[in-house]
PDB file of C-alpha atoms in Angstrom:
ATOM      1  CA  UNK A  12     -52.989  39.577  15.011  1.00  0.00           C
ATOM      2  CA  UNK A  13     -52.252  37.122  12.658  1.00  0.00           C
ATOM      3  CA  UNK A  14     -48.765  39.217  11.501  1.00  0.00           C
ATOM      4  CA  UNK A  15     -47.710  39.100  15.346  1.00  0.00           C
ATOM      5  CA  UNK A  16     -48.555  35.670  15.538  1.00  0.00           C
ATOM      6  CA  UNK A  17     -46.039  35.091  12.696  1.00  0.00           C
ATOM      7  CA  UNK A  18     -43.808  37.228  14.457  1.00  0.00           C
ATOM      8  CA  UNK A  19     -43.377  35.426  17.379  1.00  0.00           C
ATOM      9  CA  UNK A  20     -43.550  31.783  15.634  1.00  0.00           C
ATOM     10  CA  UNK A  21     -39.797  33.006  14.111  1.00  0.00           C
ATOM     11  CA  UNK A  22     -38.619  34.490  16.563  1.00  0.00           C
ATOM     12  CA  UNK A  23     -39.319  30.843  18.663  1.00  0.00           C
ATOM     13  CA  UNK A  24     -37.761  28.614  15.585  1.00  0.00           C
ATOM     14  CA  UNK A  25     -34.815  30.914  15.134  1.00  0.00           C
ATOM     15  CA  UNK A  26     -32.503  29.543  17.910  1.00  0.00           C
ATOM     16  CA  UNK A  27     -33.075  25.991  16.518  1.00  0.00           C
ATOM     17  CA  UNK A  28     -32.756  26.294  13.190  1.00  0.00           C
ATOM     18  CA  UNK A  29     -29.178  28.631  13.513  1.00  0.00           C
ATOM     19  CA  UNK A  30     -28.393  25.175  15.852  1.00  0.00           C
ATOM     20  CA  UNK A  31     -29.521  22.680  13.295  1.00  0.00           C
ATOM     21  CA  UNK A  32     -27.354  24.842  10.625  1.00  0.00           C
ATOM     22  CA  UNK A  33     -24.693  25.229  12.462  1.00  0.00           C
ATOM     23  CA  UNK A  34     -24.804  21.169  13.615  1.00  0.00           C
ATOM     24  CA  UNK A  35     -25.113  20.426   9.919  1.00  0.00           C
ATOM     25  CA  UNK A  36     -22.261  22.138   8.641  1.00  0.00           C
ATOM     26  CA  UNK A  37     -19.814  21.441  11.660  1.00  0.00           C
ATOM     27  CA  UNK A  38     -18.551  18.109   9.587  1.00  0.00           C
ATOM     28  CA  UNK A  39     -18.071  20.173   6.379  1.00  0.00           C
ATOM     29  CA  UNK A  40     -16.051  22.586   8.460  1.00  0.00           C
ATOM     30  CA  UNK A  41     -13.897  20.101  10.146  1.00  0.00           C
ATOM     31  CA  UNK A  42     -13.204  18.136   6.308  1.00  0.00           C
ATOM     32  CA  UNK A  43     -12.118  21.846   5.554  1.00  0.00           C
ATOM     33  CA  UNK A  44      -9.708  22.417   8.033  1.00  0.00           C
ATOM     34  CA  UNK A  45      -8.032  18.944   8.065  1.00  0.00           C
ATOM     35  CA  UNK A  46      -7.966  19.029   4.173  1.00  0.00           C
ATOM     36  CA  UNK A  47      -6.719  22.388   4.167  1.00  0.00           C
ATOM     37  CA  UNK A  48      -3.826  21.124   7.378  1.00  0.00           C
ATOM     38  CA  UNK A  49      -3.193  18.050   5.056  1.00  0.00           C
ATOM     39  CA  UNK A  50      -2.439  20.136   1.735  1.00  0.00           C
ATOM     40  CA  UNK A  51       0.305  22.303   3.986  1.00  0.00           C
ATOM     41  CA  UNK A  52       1.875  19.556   5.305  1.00  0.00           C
ATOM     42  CA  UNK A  53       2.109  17.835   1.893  1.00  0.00           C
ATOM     43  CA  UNK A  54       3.932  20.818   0.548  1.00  0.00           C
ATOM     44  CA  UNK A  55       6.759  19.897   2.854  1.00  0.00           C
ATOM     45  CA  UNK A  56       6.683  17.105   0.577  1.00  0.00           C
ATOM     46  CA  UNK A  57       7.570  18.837  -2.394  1.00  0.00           C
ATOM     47  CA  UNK A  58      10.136  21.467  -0.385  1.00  0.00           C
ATOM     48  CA  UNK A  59      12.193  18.507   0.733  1.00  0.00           C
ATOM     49  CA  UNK A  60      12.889  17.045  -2.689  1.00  0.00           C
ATOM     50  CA  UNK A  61      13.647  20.412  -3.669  1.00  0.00           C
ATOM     51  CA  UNK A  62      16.665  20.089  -1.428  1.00  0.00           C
ATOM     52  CA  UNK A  63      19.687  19.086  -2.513  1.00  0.00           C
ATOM     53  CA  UNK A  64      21.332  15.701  -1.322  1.00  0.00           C
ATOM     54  CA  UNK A  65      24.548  14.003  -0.441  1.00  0.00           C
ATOM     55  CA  UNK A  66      24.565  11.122  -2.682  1.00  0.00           C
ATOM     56  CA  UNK A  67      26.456   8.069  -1.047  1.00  0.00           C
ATOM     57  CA  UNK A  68      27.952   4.764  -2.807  1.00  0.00           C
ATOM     58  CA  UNK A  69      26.689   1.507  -1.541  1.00  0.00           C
ATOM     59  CA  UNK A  70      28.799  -1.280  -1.927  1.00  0.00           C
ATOM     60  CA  UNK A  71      26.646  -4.134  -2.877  1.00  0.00           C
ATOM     61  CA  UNK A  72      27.808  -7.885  -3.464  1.00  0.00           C
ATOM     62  CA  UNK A  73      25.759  -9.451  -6.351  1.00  0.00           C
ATOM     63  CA  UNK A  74      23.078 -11.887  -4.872  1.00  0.00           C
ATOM     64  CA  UNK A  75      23.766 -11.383  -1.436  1.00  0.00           C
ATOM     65  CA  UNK A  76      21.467  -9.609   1.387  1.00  0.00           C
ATOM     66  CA  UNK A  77      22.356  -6.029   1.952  1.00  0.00           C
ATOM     67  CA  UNK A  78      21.126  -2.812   3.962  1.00  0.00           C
ATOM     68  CA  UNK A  79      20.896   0.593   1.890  1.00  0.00           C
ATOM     69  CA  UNK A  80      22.478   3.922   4.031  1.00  0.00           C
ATOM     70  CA  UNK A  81      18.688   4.559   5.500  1.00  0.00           C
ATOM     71  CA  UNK A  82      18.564   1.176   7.076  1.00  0.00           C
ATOM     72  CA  UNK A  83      16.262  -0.426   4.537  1.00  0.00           C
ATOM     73  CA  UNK A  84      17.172  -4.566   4.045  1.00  0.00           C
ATOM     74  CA  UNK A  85      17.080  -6.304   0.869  1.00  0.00           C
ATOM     75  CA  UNK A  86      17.278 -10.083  -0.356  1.00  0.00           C
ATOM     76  CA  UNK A  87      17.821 -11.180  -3.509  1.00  0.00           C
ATOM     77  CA  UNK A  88      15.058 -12.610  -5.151  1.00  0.00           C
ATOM     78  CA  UNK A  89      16.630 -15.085  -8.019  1.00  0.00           C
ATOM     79  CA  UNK A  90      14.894 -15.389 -11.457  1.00  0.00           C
ATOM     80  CA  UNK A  91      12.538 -18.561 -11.929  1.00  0.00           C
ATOM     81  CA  UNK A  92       8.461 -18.913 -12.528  1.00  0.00           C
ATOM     82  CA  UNK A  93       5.784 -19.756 -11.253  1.00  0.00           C
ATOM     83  CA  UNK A  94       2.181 -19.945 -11.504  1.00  0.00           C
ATOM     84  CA  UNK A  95       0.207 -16.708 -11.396  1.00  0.00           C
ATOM     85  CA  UNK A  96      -3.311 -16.146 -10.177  1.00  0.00           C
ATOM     86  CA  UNK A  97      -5.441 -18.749  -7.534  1.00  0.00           C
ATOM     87  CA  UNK A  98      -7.300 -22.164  -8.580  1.00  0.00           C
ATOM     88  CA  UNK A  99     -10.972 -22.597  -8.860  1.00  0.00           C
ATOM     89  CA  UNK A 100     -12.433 -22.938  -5.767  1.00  0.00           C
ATOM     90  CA  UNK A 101     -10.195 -20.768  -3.242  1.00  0.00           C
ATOM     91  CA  UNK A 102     -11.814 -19.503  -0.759  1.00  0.00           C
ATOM     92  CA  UNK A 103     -11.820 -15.624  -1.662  1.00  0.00           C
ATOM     93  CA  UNK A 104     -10.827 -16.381  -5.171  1.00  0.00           C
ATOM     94  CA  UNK A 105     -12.152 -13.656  -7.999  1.00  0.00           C
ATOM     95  CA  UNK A 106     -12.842 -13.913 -11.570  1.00  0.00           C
ATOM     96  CA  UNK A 107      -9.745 -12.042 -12.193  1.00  0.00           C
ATOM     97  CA  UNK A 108      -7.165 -14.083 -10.533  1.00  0.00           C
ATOM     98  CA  UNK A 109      -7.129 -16.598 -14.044  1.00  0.00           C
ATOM     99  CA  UNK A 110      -4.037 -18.802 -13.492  1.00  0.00           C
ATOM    100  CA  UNK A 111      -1.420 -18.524 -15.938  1.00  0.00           C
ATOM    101  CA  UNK A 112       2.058 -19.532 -16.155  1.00  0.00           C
ATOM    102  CA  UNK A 113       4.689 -16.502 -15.385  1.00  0.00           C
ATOM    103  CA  UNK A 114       8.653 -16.523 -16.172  1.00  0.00           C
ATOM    104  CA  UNK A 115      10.884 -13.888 -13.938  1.00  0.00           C
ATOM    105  CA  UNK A 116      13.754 -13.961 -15.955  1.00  0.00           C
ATOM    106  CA  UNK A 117      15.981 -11.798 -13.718  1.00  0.00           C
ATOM    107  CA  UNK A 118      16.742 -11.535  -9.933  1.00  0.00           C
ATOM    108  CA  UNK A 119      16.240  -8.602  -8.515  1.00  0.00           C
ATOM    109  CA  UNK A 120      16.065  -7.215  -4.766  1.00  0.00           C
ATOM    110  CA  UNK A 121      13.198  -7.053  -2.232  1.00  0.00           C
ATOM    111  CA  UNK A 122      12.878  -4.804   0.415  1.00  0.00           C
ATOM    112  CA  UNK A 123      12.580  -7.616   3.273  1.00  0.00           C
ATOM    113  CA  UNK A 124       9.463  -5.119   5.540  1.00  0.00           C
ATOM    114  CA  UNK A 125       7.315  -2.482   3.913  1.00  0.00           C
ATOM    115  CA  UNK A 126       9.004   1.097   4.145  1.00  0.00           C
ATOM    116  CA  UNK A 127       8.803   2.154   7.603  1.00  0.00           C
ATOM    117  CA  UNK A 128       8.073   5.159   9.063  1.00  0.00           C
ATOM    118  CA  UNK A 129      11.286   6.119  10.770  1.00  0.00           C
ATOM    119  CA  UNK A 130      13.059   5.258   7.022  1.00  0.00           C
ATOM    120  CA  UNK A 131      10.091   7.524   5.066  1.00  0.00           C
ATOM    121  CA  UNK A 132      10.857  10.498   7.736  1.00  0.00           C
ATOM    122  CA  UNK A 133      14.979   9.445   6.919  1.00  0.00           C
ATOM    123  CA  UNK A 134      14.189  10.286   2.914  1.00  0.00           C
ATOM    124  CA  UNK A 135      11.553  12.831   3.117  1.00  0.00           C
ATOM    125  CA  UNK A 136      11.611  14.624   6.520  1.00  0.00           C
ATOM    126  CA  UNK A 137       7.828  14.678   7.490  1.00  0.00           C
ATOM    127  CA  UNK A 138       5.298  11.825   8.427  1.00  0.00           C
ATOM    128  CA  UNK A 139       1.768  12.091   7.971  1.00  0.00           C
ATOM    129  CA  UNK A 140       1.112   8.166   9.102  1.00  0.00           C
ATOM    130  CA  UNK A 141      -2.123   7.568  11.251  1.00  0.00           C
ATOM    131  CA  UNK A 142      -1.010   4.746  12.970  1.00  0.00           C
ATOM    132  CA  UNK A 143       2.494   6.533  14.756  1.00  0.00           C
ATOM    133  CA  UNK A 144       5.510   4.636  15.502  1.00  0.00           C
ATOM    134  CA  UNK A 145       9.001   4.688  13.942  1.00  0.00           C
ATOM    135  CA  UNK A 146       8.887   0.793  13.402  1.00  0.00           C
ATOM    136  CA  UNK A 147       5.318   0.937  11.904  1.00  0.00           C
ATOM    137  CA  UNK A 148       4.713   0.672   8.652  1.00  0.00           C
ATOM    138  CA  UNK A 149       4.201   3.817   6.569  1.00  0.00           C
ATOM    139  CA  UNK A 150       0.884   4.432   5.378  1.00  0.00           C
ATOM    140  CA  UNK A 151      -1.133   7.561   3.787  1.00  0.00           C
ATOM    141  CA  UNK A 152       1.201   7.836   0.695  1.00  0.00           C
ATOM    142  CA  UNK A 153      -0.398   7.084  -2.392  1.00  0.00           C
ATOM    143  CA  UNK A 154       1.529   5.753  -5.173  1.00  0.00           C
ATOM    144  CA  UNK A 155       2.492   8.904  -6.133  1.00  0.00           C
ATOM    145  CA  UNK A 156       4.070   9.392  -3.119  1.00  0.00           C
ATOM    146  CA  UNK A 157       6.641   6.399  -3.179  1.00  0.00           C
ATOM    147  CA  UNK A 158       7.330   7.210  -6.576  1.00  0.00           C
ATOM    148  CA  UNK A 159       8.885  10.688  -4.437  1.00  0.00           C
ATOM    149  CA  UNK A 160      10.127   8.760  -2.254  1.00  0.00           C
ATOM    150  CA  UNK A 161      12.022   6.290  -4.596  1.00  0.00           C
ATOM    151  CA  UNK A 162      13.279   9.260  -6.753  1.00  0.00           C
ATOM    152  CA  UNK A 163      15.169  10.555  -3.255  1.00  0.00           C
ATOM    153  CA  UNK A 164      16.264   7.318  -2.835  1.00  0.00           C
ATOM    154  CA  UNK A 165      17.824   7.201  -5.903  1.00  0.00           C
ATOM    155  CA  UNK A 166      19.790  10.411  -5.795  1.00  0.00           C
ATOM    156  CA  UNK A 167      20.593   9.663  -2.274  1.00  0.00           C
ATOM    157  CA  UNK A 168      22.966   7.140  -3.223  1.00  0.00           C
ATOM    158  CA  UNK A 169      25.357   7.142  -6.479  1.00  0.00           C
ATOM    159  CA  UNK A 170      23.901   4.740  -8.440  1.00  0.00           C
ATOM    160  CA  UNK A 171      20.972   3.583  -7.250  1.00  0.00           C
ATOM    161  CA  UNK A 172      18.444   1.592  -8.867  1.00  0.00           C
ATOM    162  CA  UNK A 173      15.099   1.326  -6.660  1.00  0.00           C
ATOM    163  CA  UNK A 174      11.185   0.975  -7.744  1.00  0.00           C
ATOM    164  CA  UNK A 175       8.170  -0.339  -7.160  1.00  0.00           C
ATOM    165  CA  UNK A 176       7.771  -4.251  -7.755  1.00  0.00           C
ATOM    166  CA  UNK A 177       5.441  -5.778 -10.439  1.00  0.00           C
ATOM    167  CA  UNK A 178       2.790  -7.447  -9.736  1.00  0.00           C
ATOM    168  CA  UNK A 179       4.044 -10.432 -11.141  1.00  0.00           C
ATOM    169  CA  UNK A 180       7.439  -9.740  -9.204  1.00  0.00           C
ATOM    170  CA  UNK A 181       5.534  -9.136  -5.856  1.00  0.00           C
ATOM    171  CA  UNK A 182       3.384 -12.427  -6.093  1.00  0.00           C
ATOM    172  CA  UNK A 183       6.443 -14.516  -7.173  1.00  0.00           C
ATOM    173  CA  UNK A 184       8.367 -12.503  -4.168  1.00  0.00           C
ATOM    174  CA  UNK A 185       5.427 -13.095  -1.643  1.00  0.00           C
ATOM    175  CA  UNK A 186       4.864 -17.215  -2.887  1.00  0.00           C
ATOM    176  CA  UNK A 187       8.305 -17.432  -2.580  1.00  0.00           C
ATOM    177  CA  UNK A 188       7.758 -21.246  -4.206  1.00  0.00           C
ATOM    178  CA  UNK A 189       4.803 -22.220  -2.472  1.00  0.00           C
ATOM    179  CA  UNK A 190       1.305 -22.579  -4.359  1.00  0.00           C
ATOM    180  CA  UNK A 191      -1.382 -22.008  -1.681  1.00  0.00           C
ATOM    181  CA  UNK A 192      -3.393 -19.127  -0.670  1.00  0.00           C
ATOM    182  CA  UNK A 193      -0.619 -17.682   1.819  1.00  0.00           C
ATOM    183  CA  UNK A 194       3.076 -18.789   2.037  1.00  0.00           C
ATOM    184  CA  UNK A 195       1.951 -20.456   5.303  1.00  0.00           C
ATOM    185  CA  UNK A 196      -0.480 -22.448   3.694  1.00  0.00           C
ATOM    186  CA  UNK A 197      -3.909 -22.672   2.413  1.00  0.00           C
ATOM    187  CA  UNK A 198      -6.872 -20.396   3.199  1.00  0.00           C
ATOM    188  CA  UNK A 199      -9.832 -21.442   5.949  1.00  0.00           C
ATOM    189  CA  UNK A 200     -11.482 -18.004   7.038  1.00  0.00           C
ATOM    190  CA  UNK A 201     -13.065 -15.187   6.044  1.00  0.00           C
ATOM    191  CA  UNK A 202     -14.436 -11.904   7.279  1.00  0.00           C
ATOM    192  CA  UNK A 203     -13.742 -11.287  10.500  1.00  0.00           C
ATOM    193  CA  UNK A 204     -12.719 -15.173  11.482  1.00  0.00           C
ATOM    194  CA  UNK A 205      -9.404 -16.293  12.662  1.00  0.00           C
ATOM    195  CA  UNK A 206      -7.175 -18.409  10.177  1.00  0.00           C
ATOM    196  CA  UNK A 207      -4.645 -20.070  11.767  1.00  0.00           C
ATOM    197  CA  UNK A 208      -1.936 -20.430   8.403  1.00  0.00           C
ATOM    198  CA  UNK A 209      -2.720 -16.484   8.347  1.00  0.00           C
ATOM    199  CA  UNK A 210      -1.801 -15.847  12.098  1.00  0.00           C
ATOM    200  CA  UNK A 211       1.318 -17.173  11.538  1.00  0.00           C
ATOM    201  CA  UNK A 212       2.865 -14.593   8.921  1.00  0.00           C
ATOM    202  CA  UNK A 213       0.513 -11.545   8.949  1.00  0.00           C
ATOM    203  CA  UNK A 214      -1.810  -9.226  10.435  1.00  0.00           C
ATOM    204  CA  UNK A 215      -5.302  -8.878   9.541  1.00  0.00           C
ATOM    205  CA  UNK A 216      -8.823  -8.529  11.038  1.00  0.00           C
ATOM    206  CA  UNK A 217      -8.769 -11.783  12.629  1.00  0.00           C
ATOM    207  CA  UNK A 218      -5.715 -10.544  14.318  1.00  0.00           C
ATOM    208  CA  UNK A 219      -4.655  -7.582  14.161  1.00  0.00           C
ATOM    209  CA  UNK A 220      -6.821  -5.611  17.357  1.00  0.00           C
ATOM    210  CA  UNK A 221      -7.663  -2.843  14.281  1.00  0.00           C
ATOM    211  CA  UNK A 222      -3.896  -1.442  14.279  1.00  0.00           C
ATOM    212  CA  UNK A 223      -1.227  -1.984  12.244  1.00  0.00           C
ATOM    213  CA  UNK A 224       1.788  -3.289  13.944  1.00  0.00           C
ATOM    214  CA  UNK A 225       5.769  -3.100  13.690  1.00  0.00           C
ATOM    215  CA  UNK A 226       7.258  -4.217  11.215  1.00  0.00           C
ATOM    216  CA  UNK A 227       8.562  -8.375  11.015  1.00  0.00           C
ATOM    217  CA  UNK A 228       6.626  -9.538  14.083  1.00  0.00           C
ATOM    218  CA  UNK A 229       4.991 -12.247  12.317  1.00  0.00           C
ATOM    219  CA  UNK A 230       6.973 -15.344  10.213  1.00  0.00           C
ATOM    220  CA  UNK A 231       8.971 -14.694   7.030  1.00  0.00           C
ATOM    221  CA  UNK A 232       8.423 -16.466   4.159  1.00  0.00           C
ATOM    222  CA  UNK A 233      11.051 -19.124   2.555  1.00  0.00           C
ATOM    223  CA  UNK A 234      12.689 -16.013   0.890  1.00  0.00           C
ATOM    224  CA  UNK A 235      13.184 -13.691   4.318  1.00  0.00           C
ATOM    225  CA  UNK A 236      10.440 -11.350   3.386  1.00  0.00           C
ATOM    226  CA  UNK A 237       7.966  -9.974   6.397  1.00  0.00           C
ATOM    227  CA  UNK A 238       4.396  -9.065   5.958  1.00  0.00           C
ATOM    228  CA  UNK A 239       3.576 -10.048   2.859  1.00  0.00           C
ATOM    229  CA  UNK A 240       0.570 -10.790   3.978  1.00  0.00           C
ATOM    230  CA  UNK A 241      -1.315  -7.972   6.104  1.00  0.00           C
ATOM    231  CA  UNK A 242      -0.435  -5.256   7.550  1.00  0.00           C
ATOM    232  CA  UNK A 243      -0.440  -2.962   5.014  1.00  0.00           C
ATOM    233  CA  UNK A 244      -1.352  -3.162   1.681  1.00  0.00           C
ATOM    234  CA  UNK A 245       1.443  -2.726  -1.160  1.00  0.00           C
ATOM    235  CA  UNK A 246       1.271  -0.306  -4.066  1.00  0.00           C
ATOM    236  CA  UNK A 247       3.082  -2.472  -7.171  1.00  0.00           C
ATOM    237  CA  UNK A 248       4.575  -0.509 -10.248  1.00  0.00           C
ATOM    238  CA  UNK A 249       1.231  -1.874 -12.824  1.00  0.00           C
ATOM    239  CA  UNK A 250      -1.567  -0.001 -13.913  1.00  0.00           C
ATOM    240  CA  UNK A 251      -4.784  -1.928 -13.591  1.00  0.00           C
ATOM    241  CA  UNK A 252      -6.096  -4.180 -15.446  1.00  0.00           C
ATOM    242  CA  UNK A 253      -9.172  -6.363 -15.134  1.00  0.00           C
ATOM    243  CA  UNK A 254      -8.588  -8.240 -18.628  1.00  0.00           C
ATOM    244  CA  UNK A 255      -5.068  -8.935 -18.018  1.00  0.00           C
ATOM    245  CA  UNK A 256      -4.652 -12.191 -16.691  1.00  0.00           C
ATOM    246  CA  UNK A 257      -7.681 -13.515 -19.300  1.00  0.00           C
ATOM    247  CA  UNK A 258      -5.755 -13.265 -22.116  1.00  0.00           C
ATOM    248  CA  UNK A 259      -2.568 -14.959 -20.843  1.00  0.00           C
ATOM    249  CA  UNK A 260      -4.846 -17.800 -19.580  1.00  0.00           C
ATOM    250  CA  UNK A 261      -2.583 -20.647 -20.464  1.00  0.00           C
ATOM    251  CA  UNK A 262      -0.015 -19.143 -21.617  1.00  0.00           C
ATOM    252  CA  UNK A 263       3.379 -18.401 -20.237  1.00  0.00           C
ATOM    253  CA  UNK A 264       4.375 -14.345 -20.005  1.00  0.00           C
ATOM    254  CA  UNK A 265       8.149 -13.331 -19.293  1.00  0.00           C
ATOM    255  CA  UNK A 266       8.512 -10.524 -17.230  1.00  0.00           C
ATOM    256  CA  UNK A 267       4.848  -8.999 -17.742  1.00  0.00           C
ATOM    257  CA  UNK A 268       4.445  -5.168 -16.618  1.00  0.00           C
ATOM    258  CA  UNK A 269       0.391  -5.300 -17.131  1.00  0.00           C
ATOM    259  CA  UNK A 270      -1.255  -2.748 -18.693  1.00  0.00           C
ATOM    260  CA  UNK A 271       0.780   0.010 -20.600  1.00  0.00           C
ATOM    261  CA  UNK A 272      -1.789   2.640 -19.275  1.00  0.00           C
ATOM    262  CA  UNK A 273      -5.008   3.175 -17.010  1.00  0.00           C
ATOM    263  CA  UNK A 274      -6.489   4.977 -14.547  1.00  0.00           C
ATOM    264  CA  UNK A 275      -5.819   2.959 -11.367  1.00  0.00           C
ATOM    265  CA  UNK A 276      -2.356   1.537  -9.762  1.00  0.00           C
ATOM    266  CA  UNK A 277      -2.508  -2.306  -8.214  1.00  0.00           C
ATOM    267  CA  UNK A 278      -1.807  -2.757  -4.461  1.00  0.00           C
ATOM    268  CA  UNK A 279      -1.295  -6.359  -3.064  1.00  0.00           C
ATOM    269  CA  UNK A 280      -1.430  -8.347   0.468  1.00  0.00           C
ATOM    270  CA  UNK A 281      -3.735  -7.262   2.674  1.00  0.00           C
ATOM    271  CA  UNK A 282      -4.155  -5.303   5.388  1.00  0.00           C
ATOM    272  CA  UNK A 283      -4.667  -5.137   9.047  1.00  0.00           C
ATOM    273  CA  UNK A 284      -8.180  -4.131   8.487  1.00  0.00           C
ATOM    274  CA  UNK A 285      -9.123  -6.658   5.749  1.00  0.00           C
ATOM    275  CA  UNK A 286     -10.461 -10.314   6.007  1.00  0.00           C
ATOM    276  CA  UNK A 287      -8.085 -13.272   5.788  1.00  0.00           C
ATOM    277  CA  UNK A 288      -9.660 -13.029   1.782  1.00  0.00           C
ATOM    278  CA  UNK A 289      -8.043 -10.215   0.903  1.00  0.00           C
ATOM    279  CA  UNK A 290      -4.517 -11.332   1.976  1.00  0.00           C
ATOM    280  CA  UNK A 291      -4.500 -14.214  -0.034  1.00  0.00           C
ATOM    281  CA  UNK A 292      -0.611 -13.952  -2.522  1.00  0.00           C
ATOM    282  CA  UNK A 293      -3.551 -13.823  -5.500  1.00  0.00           C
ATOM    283  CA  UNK A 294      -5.558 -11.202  -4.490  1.00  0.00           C
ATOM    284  CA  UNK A 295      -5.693  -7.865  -6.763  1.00  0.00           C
ATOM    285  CA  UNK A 296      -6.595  -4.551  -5.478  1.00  0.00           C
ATOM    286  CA  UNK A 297      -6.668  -1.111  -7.285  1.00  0.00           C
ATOM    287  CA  UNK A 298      -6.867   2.532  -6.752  1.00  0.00           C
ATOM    288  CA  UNK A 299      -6.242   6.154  -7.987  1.00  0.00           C
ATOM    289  CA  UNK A 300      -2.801   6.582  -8.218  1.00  0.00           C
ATOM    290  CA  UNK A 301      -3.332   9.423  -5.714  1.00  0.00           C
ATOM    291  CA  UNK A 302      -5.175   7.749  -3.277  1.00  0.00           C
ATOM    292  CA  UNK A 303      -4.085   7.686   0.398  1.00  0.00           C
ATOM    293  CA  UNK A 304      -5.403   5.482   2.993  1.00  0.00           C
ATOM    294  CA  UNK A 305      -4.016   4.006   6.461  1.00  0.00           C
ATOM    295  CA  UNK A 306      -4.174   0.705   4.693  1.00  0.00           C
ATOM    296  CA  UNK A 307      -1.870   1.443   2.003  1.00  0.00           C
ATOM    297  CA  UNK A 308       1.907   1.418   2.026  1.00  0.00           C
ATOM    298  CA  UNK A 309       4.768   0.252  -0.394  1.00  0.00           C
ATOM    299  CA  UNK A 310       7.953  -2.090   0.086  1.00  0.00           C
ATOM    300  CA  UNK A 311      11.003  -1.261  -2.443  1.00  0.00           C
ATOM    301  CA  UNK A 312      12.392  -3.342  -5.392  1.00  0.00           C
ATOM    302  CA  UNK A 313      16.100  -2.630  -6.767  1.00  0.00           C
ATOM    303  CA  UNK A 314      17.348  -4.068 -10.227  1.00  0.00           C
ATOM    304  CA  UNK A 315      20.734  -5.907 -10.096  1.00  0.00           C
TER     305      UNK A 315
END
């Protein structure tokens, strides 16, 4: 009795517990598939710059705006300095944004919008964006992936001399001679609150209806560049590191390129899913070098 008692006890639990397996390994099964779909489509990455290009010559007047043969803009950004890292006391501020004096000793060129979408699919044929729409910024590459990127950019025209910014190069860019929180002005909010200096030249939280919008909708800065602030965050050329700005506490750097190695790549400005904080031109973020979010995009630098 006791055997068919155990018999039938099974027999009851066996549709539920195949369910509850089945229900606990459905979101295992779904991160397999979509990781497996993402790894094909990111092969097209790698068949593309297999491809041979027609390299073009851009005629470029020293110091003057120009637009590269994908439809990217530039500015010239002239040499000067400024002060790196945000006083004591700024609303966001982190032990690691230590103030120190910071010499750009020569111009170079600023993309004036992150790399859109429409000009990624232009240089490497396939778009893996969350956010869709040709004007959009870019987002999902990691750093490794604009370094692709910039390396068909480079052959695609005779010549050509694009990269990532600094750090120091993209907070001098973004400041663009101001010294408060945002090229607008100074910071007031936080979290998910509304700042109204913020509204004015980027998209964030506060903002940005949890999208990421087309790109220069909001107010350039003194030096013509959109977005700086929000949007998406930009991967810069540095690795990481957290003892950096100690040490040159003080004292003035020329042309610093941070650490000389590491394990994780620095992204600036914000993004539309980050507080007001996190957009500040002082703000430091950092990630794997192949990390890929809808948060993360890149703008382009090109030496003179």
């Amino acid at each position: 009795m006791a055997l068919l008692k155990i018999k039938e006890t099974l027999k009851q639990l066996r549709f539920p517990f195949l369910l509850t397996v089945l229900l606990l390994l459905l979101p295992f099964t779904g991160l397999f598939i979509y990781n497996k779909v993402e790894e094909r489509q990111r092969r097209t990455y790698d068949q593309v710059l297999k491809q041979p290009v027609v390299s073009r010559t851009l005629k470029i007047e020293p110091g003057k705006p120009f637009t590269n043969t994908v439809g990217m803009k530039f500015v010239y950004i002239p040499l000067g300095k400024f002060t790196m890292g945000s006083p004591p006391g700024e609303l966001g501020r982190t032990e690691l944004e230590y103030q120190h004096e910071v010499v750009i000793s020569h111009g170079f060129y600023l993309q004036t919008t992150e790399v859109t979408q429409k000009q990624w699919t232009l240089v490497m044929g396939k778009n893996l964006s969350k956010i869709i729409g040709d004007n959009h910024p870019v987002e999902q590459v990691s750093w490794l992936d604009a370094q692709k990127f910039i390396r068909r950019l480079n052959l695609m025209e005779a010549g050509g001399k694009y990269r990532l910014p600094t750090e120091a190069e993209w907070e001098y860019a973004c400041r663009a001679g101001t010294t408060t929180a945002f090229s607008s002005g100074d910071i007031s909010a936080a979290g998910s609150d509304h700042d109204p200096n913020l509204d004015r030249v980027g998209w964030y939280w506060g903002n940005s209806l949890q999208t990421s919008h087309p790109a220069a909708k909001k107010e350039p800065n003194a030096w013509g560049l959109y977005d700086m602030h929000g949007n998406v965050w930009e991967w810069s050329q540095d690795w990481y590191a957290g003892w950096y700005n100690k040490f040159t506490q003080g004292v003035a750097v020329v042309d610093p390129r941070g650490s000389l190695k590491g394990r994780q790549k620095v992204f600036r400005g914000g993004s539309w899913f980050s507080g007001a904080e996190y957009s500040r031109a002082a703000d430091r973020m950092r990630a794997r070098p192949d990390t890929r979010s809808y948060g993360i995009g890149f703008r382009v630098a090109r030496s003179e």
